[in-house]
PDB file of C-alpha atoms in Angstrom:
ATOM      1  CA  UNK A   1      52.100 257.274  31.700  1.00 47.00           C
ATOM      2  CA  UNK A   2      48.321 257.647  31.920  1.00 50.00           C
ATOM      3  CA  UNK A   3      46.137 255.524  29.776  1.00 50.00           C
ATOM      4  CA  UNK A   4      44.704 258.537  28.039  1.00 51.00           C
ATOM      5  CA  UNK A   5      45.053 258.440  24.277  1.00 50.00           C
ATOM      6  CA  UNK A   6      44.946 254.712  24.394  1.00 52.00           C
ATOM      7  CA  UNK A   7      42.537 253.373  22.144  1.00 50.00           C
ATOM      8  CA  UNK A   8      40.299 250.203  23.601  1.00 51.00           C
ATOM      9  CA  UNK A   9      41.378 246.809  22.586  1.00 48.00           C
ATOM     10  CA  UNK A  10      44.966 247.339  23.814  1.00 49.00           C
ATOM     11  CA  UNK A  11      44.950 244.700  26.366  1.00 48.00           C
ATOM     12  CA  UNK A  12      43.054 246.832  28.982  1.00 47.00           C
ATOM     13  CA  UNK A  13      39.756 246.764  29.095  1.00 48.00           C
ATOM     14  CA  UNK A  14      37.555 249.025  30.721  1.00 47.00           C
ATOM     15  CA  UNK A  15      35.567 248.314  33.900  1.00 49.00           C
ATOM     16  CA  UNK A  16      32.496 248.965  31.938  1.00 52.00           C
ATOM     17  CA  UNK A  17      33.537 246.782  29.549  1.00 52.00           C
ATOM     18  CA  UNK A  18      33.649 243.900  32.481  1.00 51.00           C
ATOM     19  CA  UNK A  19      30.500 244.764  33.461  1.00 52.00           C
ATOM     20  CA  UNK A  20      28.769 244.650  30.059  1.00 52.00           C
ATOM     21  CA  UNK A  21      30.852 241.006  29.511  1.00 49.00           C
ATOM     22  CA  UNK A  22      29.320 239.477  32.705  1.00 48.00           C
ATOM     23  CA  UNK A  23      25.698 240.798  31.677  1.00 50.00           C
ATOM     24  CA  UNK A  24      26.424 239.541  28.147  1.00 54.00           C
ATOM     25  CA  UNK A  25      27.400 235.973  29.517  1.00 51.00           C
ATOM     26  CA  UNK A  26      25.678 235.209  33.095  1.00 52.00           C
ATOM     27  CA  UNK A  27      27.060 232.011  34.657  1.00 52.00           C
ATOM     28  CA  UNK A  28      24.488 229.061  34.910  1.00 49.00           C
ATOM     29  CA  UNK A  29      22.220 228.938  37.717  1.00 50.00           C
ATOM     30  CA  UNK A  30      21.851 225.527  39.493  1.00 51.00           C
ATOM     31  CA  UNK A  31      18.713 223.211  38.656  1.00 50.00           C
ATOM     32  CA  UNK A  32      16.082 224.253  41.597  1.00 49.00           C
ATOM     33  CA  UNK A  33      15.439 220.861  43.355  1.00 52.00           C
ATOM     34  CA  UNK A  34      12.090 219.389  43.079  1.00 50.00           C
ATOM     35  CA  UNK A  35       8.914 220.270  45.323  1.00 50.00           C
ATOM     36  CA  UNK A  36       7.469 217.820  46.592  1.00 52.00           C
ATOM     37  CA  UNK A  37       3.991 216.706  45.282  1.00 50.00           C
ATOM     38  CA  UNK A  38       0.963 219.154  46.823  1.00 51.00           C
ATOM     39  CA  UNK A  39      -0.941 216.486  49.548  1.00 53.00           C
ATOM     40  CA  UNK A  40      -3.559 214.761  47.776  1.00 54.00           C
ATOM     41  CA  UNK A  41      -2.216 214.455  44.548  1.00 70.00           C
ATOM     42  CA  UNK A  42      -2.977 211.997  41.889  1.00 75.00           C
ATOM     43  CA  UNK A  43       0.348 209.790  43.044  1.00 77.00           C
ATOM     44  CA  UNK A  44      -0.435 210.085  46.312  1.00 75.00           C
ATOM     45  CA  UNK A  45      -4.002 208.957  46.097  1.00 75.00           C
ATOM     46  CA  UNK A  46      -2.185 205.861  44.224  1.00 77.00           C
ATOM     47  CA  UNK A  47      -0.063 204.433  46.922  1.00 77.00           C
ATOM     48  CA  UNK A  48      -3.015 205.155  49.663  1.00 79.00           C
ATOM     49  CA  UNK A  49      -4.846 203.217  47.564  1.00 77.00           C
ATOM     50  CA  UNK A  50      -2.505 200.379  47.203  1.00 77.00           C
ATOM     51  CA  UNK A  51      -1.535 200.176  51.412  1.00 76.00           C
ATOM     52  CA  UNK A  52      -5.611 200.141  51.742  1.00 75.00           C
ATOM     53  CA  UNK A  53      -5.526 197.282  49.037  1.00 76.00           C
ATOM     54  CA  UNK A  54      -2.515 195.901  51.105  1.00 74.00           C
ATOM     55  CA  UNK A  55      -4.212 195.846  54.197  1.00 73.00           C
ATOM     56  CA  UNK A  56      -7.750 194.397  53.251  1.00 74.00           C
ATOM     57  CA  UNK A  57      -5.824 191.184  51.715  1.00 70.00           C
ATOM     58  CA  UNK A  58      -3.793 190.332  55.023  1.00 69.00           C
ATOM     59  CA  UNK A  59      -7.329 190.730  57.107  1.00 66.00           C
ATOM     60  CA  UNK A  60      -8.834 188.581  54.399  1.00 65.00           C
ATOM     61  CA  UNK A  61      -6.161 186.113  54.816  1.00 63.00           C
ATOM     62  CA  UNK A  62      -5.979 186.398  58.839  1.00 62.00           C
ATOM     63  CA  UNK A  63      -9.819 185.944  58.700  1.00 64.00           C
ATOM     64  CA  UNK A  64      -9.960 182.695  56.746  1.00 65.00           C
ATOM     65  CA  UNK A  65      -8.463 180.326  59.567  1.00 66.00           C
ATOM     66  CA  UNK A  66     -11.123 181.340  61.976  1.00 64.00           C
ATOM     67  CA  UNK A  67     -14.128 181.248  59.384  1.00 64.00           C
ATOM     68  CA  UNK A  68     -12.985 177.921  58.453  1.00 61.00           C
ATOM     69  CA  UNK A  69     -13.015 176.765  62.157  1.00 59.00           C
ATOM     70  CA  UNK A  70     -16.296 178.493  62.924  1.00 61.00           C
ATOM     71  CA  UNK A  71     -17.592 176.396  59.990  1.00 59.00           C
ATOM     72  CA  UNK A  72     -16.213 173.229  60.889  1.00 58.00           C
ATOM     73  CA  UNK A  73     -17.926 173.706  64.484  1.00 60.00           C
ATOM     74  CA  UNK A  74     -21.284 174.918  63.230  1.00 56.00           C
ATOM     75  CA  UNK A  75     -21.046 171.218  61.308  1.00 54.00           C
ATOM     76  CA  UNK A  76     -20.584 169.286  63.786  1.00 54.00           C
ATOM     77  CA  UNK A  77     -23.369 170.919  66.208  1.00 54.00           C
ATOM     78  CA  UNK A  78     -25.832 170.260  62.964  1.00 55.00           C
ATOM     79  CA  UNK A  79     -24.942 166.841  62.870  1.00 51.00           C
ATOM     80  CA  UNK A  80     -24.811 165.908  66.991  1.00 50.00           C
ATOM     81  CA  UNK A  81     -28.073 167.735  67.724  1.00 52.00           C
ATOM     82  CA  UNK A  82     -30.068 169.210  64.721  1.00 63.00           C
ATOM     83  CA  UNK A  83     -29.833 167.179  61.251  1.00 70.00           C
ATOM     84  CA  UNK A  84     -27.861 164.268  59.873  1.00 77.00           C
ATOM     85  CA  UNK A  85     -27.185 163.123  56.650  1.00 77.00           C
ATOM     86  CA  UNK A  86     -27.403 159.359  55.750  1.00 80.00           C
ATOM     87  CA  UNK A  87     -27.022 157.031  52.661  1.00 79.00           C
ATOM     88  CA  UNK A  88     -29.215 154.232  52.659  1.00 80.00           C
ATOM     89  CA  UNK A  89     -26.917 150.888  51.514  1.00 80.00           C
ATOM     90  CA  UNK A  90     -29.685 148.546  50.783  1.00 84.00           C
ATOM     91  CA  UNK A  91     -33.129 148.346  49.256  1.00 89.00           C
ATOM     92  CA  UNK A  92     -35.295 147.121  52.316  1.00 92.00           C
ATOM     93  CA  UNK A  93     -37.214 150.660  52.043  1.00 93.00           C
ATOM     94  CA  UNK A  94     -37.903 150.467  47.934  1.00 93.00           C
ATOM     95  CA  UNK A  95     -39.696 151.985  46.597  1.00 89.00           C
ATOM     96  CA  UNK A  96     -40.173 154.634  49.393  1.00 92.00           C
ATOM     97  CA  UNK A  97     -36.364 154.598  49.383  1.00 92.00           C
ATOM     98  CA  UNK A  98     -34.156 154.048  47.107  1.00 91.00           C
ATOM     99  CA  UNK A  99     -30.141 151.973  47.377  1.00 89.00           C
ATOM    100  CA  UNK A 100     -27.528 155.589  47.198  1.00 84.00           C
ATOM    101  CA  UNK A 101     -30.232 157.896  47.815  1.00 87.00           C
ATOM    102  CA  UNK A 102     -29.292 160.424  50.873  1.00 86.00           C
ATOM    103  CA  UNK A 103     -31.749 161.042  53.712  1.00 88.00           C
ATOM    104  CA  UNK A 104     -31.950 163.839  56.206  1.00 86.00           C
ATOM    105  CA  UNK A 105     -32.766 162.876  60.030  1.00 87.00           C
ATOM    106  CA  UNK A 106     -33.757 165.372  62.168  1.00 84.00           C
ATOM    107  CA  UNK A 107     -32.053 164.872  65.886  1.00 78.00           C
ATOM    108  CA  UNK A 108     -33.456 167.649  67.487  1.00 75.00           C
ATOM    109  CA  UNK A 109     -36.908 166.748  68.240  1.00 69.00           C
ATOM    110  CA  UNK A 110     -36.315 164.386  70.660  1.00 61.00           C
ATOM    111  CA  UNK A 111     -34.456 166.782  72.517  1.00 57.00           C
ATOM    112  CA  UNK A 112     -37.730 168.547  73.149  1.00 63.00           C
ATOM    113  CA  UNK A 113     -39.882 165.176  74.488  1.00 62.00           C
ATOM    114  CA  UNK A 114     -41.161 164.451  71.191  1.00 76.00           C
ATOM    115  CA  UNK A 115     -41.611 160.424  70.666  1.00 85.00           C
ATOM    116  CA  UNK A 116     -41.757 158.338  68.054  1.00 91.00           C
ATOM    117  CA  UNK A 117     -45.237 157.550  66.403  1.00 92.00           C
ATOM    118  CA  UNK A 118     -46.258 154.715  64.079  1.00 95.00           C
ATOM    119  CA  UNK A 119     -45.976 155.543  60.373  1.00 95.00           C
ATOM    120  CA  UNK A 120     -42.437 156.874  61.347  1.00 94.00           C
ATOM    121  CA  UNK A 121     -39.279 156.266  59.311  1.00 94.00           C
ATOM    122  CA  UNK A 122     -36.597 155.750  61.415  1.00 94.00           C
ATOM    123  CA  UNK A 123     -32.811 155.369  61.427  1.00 91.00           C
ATOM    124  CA  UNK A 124     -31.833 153.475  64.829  1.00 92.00           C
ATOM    125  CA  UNK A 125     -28.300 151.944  65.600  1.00 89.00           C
ATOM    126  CA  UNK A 126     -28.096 148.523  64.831  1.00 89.00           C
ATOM    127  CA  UNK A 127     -29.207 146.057  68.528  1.00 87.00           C
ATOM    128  CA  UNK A 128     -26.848 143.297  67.251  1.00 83.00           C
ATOM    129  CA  UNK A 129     -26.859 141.398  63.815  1.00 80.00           C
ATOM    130  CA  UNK A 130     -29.029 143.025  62.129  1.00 85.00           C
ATOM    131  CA  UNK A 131     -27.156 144.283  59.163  1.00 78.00           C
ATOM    132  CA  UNK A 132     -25.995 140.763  58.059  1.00 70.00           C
ATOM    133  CA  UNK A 133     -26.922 140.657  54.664  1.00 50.00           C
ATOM    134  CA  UNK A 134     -28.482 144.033  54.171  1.00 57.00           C
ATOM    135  CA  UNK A 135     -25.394 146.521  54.360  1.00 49.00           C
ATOM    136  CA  UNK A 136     -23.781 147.130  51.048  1.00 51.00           C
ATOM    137  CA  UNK A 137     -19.595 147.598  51.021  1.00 49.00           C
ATOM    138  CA  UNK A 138     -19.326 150.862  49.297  1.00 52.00           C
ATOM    139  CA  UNK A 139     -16.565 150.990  46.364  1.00 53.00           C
ATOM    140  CA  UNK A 140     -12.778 152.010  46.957  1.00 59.00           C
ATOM    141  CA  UNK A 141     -12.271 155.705  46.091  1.00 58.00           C
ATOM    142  CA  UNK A 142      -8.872 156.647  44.969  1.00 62.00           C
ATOM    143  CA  UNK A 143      -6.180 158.156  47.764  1.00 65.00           C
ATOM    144  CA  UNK A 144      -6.973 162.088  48.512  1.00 64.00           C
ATOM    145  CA  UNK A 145     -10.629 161.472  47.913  1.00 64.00           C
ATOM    146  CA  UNK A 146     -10.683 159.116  50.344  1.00 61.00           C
ATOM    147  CA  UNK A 147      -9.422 161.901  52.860  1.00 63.00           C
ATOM    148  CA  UNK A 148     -11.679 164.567  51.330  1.00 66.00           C
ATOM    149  CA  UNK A 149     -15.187 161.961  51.880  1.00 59.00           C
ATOM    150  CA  UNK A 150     -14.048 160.858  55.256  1.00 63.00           C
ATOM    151  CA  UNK A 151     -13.766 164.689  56.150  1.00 64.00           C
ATOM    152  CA  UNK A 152     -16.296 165.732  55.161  1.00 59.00           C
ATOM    153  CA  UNK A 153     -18.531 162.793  56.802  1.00 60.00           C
ATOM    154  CA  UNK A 154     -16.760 163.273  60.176  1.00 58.00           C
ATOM    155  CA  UNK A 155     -18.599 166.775  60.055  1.00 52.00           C
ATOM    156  CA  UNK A 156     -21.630 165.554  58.824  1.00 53.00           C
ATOM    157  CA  UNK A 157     -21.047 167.265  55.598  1.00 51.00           C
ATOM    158  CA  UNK A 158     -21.576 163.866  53.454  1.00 54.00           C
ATOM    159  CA  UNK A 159     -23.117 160.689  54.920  1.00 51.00           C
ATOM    160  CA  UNK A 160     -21.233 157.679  55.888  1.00 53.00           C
ATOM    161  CA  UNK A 161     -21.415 154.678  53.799  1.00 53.00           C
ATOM    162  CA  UNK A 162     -20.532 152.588  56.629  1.00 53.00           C
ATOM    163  CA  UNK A 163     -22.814 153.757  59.481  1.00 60.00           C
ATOM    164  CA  UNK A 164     -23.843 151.074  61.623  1.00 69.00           C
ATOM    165  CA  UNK A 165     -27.490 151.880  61.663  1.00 83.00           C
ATOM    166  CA  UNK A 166     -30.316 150.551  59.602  1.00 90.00           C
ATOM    167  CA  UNK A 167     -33.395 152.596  58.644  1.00 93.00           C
ATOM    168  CA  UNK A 168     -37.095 151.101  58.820  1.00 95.00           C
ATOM    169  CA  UNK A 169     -40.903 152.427  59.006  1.00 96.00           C
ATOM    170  CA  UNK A 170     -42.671 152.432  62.591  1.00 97.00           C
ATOM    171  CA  UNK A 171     -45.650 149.821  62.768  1.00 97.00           C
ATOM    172  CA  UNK A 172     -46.206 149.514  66.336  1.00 96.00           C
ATOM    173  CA  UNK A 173     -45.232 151.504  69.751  1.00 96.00           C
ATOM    174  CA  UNK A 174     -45.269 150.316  73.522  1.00 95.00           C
ATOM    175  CA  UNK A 175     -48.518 149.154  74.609  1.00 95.00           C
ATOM    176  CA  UNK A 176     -49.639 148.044  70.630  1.00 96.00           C
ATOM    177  CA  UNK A 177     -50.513 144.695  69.788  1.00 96.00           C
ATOM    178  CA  UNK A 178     -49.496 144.136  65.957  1.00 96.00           C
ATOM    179  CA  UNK A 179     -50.451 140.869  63.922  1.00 95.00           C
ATOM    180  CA  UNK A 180     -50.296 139.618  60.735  1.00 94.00           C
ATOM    181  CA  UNK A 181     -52.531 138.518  59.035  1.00 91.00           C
ATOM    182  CA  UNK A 182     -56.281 139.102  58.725  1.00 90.00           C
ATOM    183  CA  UNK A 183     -58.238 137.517  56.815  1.00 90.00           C
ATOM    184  CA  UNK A 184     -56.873 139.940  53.660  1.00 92.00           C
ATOM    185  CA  UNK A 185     -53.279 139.411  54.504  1.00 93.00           C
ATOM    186  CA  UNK A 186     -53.037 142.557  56.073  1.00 96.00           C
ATOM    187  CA  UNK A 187     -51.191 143.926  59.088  1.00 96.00           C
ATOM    188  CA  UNK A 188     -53.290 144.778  61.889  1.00 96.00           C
ATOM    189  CA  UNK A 189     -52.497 147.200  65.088  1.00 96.00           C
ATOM    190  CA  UNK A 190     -54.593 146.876  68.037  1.00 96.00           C
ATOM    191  CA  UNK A 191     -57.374 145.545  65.569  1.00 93.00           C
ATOM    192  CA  UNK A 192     -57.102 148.216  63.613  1.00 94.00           C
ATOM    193  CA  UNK A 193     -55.922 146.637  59.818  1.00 95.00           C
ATOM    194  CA  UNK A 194     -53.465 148.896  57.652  1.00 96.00           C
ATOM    195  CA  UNK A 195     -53.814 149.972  54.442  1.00 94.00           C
ATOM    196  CA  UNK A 196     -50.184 150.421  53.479  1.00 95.00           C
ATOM    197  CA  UNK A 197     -49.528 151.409  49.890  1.00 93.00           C
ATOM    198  CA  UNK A 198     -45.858 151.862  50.675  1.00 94.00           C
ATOM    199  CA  UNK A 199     -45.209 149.243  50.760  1.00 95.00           C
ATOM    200  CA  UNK A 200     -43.224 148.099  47.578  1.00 95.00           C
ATOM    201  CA  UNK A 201     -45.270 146.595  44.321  1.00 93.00           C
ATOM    202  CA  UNK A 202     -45.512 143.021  43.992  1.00 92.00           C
ATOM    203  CA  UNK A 203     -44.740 142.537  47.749  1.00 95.00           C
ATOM    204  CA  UNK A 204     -47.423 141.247  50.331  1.00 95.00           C
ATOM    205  CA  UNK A 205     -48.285 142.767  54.000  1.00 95.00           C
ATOM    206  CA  UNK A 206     -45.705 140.164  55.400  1.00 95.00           C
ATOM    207  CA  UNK A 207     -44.798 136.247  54.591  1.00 93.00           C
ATOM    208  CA  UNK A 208     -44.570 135.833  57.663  1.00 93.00           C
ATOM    209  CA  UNK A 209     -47.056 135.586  60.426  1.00 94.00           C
ATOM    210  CA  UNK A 210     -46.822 137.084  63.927  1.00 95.00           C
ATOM    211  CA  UNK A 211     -48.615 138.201  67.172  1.00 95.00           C
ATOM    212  CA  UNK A 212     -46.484 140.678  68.918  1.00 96.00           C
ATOM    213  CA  UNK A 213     -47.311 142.715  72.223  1.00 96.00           C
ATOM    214  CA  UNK A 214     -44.559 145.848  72.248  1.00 96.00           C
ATOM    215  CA  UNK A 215     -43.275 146.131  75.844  1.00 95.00           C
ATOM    216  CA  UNK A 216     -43.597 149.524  76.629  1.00 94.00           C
ATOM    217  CA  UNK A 217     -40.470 151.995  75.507  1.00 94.00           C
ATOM    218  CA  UNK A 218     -39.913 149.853  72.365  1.00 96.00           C
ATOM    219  CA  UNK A 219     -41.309 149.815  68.442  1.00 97.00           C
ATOM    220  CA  UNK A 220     -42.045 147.601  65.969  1.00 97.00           C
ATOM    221  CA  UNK A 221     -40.249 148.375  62.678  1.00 97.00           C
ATOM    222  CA  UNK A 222     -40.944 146.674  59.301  1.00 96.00           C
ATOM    223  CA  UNK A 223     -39.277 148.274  56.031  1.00 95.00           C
ATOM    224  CA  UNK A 224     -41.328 148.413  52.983  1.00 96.00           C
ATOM    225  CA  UNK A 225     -39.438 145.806  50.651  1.00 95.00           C
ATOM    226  CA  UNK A 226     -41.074 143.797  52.753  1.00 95.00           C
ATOM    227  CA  UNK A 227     -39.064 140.658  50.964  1.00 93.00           C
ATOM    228  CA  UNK A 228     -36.047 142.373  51.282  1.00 92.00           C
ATOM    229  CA  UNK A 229     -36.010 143.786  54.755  1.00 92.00           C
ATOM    230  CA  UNK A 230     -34.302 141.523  57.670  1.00 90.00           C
ATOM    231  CA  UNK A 231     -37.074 143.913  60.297  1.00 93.00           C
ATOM    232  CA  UNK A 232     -38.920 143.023  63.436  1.00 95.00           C
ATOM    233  CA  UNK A 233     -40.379 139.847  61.919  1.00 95.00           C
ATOM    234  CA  UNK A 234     -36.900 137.821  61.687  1.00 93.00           C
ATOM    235  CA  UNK A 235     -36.343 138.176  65.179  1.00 94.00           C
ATOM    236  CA  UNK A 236     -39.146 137.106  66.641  1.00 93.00           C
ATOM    237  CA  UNK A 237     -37.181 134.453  68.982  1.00 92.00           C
ATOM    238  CA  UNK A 238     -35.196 137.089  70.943  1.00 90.00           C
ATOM    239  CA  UNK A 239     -35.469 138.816  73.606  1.00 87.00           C
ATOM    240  CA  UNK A 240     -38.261 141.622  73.415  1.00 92.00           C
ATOM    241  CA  UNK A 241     -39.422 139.361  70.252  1.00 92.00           C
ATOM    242  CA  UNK A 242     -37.476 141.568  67.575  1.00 93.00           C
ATOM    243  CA  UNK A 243     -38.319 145.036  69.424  1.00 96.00           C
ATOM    244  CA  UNK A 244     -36.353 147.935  68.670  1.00 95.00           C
ATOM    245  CA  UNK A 245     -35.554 150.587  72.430  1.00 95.00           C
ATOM    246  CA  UNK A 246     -36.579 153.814  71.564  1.00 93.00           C
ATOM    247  CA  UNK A 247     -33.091 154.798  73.042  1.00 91.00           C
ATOM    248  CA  UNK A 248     -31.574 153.405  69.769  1.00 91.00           C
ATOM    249  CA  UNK A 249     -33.498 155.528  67.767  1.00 91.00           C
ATOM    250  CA  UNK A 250     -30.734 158.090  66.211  1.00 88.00           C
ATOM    251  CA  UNK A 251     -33.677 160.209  64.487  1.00 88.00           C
ATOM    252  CA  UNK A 252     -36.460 160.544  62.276  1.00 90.00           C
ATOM    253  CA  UNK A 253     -36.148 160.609  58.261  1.00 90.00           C
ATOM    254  CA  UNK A 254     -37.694 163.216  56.991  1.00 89.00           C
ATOM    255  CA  UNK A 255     -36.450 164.144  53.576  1.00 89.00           C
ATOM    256  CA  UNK A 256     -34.563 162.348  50.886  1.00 89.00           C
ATOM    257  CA  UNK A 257     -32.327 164.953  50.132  1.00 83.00           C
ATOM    258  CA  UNK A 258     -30.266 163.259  47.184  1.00 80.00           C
ATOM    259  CA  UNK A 259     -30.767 162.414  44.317  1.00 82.00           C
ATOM    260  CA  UNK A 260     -33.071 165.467  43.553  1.00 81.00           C
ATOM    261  CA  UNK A 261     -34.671 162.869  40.988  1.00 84.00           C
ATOM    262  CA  UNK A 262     -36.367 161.378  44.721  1.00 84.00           C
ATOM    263  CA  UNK A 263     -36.977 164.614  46.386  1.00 83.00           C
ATOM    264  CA  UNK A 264     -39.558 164.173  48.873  1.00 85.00           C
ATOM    265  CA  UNK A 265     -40.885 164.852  52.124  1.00 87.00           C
ATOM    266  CA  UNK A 266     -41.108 161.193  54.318  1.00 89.00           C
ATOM    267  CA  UNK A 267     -44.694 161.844  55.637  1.00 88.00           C
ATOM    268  CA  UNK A 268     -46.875 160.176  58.138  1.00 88.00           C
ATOM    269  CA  UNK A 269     -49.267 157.864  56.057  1.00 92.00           C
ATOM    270  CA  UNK A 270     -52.959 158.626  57.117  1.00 92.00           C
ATOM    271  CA  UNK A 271     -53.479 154.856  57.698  1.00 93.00           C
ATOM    272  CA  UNK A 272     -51.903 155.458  61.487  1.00 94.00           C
ATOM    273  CA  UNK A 273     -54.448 158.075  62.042  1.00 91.00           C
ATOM    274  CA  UNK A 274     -57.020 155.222  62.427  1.00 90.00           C
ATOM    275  CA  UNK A 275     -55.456 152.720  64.953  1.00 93.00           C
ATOM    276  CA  UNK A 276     -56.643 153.131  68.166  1.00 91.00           C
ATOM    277  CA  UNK A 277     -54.574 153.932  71.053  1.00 84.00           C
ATOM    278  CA  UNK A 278     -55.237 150.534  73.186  1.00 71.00           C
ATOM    279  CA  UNK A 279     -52.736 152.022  75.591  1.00 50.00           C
ATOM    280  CA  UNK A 280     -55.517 154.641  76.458  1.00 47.00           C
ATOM    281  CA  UNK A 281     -58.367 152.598  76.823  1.00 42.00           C
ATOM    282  CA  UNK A 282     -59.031 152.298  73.173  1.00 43.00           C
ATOM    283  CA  UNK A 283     -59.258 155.877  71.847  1.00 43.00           C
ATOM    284  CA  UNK A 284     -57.081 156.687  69.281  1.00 43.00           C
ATOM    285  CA  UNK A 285     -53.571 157.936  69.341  1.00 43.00           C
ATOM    286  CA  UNK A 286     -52.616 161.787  69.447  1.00 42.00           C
ATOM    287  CA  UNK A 287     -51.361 163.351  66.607  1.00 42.00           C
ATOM    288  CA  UNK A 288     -47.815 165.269  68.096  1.00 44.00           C
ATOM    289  CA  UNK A 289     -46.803 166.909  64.533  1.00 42.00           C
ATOM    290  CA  UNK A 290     -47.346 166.982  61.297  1.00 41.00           C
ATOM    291  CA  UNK A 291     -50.190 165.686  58.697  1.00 38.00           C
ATOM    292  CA  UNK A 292     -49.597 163.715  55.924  1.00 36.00           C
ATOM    293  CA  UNK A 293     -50.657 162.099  52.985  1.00 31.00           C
ATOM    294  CA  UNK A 294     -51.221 158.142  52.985  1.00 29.00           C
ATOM    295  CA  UNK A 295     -47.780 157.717  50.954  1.00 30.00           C
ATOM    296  CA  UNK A 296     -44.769 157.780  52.429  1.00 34.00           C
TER     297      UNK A 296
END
């Protein structure tokens, strides 16, 4: 039998019906997967900000080895050939300088022919007993600042406390004739008497009296405690008569660099100006560098 006559909702549906069912109830489309973020977005700037962080910090760190090492050789050229720091144990230079302060030497003129002049501080290694009774033991420091100080003076970063070399102020060079006394008690070079108002209150010129002619290459040092200084004068009896070889000479003091309390410059005093220069037939010695005031 045909289905005509049959009312709907027998059991047999209509196409139409199916149709208007599926538009009625569509199935459920899948979730769309993600597009990726557009170049140059926020996130993106992010993480090439944190590789460019990334990468600066392992330069850095890849860097540090060979600054420290171009440091550490930049130290050590200072202190062969340029400038030295030294600490001064014992109080034969008071009141010019002081026991603990630090002094700076400069190395390098020599390098260039420049010699040492009278008036000069020195530091110069020690020609054999000398420091008997003027060095100072420094105190014990504490393991791990032992090894920090000893670094640090290997590069010439921090004087050495136990430096064989003793420091002392020029009176005479090769060729002088230096005596003590005239009839003031004062030191005389080539004839030419010193007024020396370094030298440290209280003390005289010298105790002790002398008549030394310098052989030539050698000085004459006396320090300016001059009752405290074991100098030129208490080795009279050896060879070159207490004489000092310019070739011992490590450098010139020019500065006390610590404490800042004793900041000053270590000038010529203007005393040396006036001694002749009996090495040149009397006329007086040239001036190579530097003025200076008559304190040292």
């Amino acid at each position: 039998m045909g289905s005509r006559g049959r009312p709907r909702g027998d059991g047999y549906p209509y196409e139409d019906d199916d149709r208007d069912a599926a538009a009625r109830d569509p199935e459920p489309e899948q979730d769309a997967p993600a597009a990726p973020p557009e170049p140059g977005g926020r996130a993106e700037r992010r993480r090439l900000a944190r590789r460019v962080r990334r990468r600066r910090r392992t330069r850095r760190a890849g860097e540090l080895p060979l600054l420290v090492v171009v440091a550490l050789c930049i130290a050590l050229i200072l202190k062969t050939f340029l400038v030295q720091a030294f600490f001064i144990p014992s109080g034969s230079m008071e009141q010019t300088i002081r026991i603990g302060d630090r002094v700076l030497v400069d190395k390098l003129t020599p390098w260039f022919g420049s010699e040492v002049e009278r008036g000069d501080v020195v530091v110069f290694k020690d020609p054999g007993g000398w420091l008997g009774g003027e060095s100072v033991q420094p105190t014990e420091d504490p393991v791990g600042i032992k090894q920090i100080k000893q670094t640090l003076t290997f590069i010439g970063l921090l004087p050495s406390a136990n430096e064989q070399d003793l420091i002392k102020r020029v009176i005479a060079v090769g060729g002088d004739s230096v005596k003590c006394c005239d009839a003031r008690g004062r030191v005389s070079v080539n004839g030419s008497p010193l007024d020396e108002p370094y030298v440290n209150p209280g003390n005289v010129p010298s105790e002790i009296r002398f008549e030394v002619q310098v052989p030539a290459g050698r000085i004459f040092v006396m320090g300016d405690h001059r009752a405290n200084s074991a100098d030129s004068r208490y080795h009279l009896d050896e060879a070159f008569h207490g004489t000092i070889d310019v070739q011992d000479v490590v450098g010139e003091a020019v500065v006390i660099a610590w404490p800042f309390g004793h900041w000053h410059r270590l000038e010529q005093p203007a005393t040396f100006r006036m001694v002749p220069d009996q090495a040149r037939g009397g006329r007086r010695a040239p001036r190579r560098r530097r003025g200076g005031s008559s304190f040292a």
